[in-house]
N, CA, C and O atoms as a CHARMM CRD file, in Angstrom:
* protein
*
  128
    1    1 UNK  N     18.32100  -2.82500 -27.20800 PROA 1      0.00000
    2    1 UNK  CA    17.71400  -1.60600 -26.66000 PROA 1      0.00000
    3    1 UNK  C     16.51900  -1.94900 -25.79100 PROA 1      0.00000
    4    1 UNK  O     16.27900  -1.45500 -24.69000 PROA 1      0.00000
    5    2 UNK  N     15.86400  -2.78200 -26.37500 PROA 2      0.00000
    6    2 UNK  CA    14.51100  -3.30300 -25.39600 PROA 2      0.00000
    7    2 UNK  C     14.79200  -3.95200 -24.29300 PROA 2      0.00000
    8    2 UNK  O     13.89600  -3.98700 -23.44900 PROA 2      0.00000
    9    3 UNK  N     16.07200  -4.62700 -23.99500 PROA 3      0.00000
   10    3 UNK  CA    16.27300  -5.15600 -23.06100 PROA 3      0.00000
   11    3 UNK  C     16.86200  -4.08500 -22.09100 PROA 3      0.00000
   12    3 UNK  O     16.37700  -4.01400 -20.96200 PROA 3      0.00000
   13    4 UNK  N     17.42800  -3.61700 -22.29400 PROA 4      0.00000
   14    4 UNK  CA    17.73000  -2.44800 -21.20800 PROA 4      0.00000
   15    4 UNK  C     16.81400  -1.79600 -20.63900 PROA 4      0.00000
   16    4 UNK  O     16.81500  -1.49500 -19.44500 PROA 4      0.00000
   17    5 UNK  N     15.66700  -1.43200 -21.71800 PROA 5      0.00000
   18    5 UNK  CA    14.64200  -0.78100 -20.97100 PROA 5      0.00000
   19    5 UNK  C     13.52400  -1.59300 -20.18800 PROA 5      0.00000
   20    5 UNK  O     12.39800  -1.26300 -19.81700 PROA 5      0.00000
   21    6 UNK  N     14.11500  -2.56300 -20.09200 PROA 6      0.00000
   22    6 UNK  CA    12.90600  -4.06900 -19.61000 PROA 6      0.00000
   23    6 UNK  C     13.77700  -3.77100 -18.08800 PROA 6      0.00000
   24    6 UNK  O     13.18200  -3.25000 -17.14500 PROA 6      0.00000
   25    7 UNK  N     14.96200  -4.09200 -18.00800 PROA 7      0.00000
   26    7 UNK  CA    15.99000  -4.26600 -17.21800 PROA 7      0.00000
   27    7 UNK  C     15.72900  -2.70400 -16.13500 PROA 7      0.00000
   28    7 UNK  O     15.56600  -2.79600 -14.91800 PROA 7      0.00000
   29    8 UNK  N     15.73800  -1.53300 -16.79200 PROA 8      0.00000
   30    8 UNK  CA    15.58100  -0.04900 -15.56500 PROA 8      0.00000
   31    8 UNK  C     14.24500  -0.33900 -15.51600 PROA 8      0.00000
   32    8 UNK  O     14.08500   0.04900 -14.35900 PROA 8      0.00000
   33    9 UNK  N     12.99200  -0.76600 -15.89800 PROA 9      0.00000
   34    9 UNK  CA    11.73500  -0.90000 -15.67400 PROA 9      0.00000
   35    9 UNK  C     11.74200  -1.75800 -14.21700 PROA 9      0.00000
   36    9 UNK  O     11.76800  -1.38300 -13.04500 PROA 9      0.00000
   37   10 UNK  N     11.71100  -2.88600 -14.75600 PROA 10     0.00000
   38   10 UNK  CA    12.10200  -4.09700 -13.62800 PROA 10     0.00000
   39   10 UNK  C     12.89400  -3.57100 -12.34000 PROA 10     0.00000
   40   10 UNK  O     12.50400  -3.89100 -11.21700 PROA 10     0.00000
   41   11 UNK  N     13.89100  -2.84600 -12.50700 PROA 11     0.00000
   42   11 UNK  CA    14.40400  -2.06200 -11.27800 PROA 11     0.00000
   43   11 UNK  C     13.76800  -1.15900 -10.36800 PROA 11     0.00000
   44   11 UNK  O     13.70000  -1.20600  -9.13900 PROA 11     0.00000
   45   12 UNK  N     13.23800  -0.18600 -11.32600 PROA 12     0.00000
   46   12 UNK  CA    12.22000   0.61100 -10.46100 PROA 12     0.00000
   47   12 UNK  C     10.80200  -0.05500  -9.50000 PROA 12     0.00000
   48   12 UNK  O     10.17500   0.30300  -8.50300 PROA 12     0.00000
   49   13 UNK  N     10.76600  -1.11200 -10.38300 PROA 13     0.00000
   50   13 UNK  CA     9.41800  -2.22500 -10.17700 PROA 13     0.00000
   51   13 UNK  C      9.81200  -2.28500  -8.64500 PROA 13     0.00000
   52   13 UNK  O      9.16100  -1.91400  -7.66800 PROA 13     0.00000
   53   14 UNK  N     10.94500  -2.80400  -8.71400 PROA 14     0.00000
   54   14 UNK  CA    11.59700  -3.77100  -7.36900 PROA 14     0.00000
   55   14 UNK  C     11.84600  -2.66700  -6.39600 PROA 14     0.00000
   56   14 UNK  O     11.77300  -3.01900  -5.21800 PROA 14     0.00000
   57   15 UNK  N     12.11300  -1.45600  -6.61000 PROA 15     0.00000
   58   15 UNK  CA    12.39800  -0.58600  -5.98200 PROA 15     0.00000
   59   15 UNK  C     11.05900  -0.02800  -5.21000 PROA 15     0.00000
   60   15 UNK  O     10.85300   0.03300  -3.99800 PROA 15     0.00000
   61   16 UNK  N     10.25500   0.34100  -6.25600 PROA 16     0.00000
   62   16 UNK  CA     8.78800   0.58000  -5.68000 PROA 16     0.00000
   63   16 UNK  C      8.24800  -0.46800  -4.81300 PROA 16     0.00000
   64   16 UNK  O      7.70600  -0.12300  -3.76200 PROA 16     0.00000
   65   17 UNK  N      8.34500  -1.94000  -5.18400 PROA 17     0.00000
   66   17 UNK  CA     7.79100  -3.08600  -3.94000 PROA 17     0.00000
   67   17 UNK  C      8.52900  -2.85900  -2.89600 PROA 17     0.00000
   68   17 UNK  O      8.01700  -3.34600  -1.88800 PROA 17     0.00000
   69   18 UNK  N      9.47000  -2.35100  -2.71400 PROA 18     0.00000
   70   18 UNK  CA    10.29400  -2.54200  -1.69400 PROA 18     0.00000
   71   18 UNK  C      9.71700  -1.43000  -0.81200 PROA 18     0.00000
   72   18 UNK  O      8.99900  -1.65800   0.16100 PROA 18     0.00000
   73   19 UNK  N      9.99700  -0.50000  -1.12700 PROA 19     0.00000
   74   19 UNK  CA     9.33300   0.97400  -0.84100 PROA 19     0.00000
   75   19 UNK  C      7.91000   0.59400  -0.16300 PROA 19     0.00000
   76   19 UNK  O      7.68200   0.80700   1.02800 PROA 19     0.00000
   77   20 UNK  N      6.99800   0.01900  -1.04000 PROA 20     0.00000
   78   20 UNK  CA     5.73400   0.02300  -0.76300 PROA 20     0.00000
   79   20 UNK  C      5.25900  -1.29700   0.62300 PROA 20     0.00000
   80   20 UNK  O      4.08700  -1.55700   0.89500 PROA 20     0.00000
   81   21 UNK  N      6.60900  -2.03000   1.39400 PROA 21     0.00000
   82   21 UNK  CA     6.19800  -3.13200   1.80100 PROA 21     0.00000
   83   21 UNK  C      6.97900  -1.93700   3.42300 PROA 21     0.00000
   84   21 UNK  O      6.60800  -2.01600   4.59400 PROA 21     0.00000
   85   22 UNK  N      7.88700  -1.14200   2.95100 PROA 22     0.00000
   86   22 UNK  CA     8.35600  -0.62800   4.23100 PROA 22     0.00000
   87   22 UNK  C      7.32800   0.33700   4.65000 PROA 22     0.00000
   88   22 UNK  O      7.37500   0.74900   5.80900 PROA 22     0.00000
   89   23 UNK  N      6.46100   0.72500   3.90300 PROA 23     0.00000
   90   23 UNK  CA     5.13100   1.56700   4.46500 PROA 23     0.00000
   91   23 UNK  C      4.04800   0.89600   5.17600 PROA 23     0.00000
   92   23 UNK  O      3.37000   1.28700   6.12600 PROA 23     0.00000
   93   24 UNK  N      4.02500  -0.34600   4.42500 PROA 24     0.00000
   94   24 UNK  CA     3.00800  -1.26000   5.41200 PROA 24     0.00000
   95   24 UNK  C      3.60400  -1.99600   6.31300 PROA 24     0.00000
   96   24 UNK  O      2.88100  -2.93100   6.65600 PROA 24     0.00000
   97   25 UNK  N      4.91200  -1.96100   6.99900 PROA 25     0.00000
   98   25 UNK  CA     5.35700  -2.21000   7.91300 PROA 25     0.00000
   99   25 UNK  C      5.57200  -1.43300   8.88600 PROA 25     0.00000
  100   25 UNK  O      5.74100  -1.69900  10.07600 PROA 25     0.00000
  101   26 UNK  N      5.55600   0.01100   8.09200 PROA 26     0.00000
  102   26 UNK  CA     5.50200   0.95600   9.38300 PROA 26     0.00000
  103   26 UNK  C      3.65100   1.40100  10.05500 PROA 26     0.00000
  104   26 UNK  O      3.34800   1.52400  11.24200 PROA 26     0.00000
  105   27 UNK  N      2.74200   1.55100   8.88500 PROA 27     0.00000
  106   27 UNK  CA     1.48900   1.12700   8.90800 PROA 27     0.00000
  107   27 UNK  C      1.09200  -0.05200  10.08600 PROA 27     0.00000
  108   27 UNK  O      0.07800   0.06700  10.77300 PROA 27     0.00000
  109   28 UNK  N      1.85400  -0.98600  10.19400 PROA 28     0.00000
  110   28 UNK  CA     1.31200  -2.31500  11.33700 PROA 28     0.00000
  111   28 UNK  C      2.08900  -1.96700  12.47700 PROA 28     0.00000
  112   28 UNK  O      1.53300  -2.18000  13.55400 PROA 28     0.00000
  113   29 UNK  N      3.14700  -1.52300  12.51000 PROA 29     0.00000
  114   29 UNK  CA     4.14700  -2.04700  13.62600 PROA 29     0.00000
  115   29 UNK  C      4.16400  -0.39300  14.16400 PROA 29     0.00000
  116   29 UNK  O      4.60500  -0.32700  15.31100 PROA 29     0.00000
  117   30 UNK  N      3.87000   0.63900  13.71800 PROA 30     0.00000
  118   30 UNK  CA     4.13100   2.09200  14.09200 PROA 30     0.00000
  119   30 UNK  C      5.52800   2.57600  13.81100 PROA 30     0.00000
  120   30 UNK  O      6.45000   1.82600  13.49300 PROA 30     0.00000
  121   31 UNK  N      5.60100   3.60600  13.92200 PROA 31     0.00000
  122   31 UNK  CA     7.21600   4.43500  13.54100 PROA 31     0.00000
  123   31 UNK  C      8.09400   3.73400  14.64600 PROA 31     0.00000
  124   31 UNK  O      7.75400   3.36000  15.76800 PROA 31     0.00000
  125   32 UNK  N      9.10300   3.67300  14.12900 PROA 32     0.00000
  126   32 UNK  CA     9.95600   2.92500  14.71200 PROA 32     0.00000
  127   32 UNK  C     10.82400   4.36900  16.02900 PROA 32     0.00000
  128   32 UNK  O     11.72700   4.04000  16.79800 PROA 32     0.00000
């Protein structure tokens, strides 16, 4: 059970960095 919830944690994690690196790319480079 703990591992599953380690596992959708970790997902969202990765999901949010991802998210949060395409804002500071639009932040430097302007709207595409």
């Amino acid at each position: 059970m703990k591992n599953i919830l380690e596992m959708i944690l970790y997902k969202l994690l990765v999901k949010y960095c991802e998210s949060y690196e395409d804002i500071e790319n639009i932040k430097q480079n302007g709207l595409p």
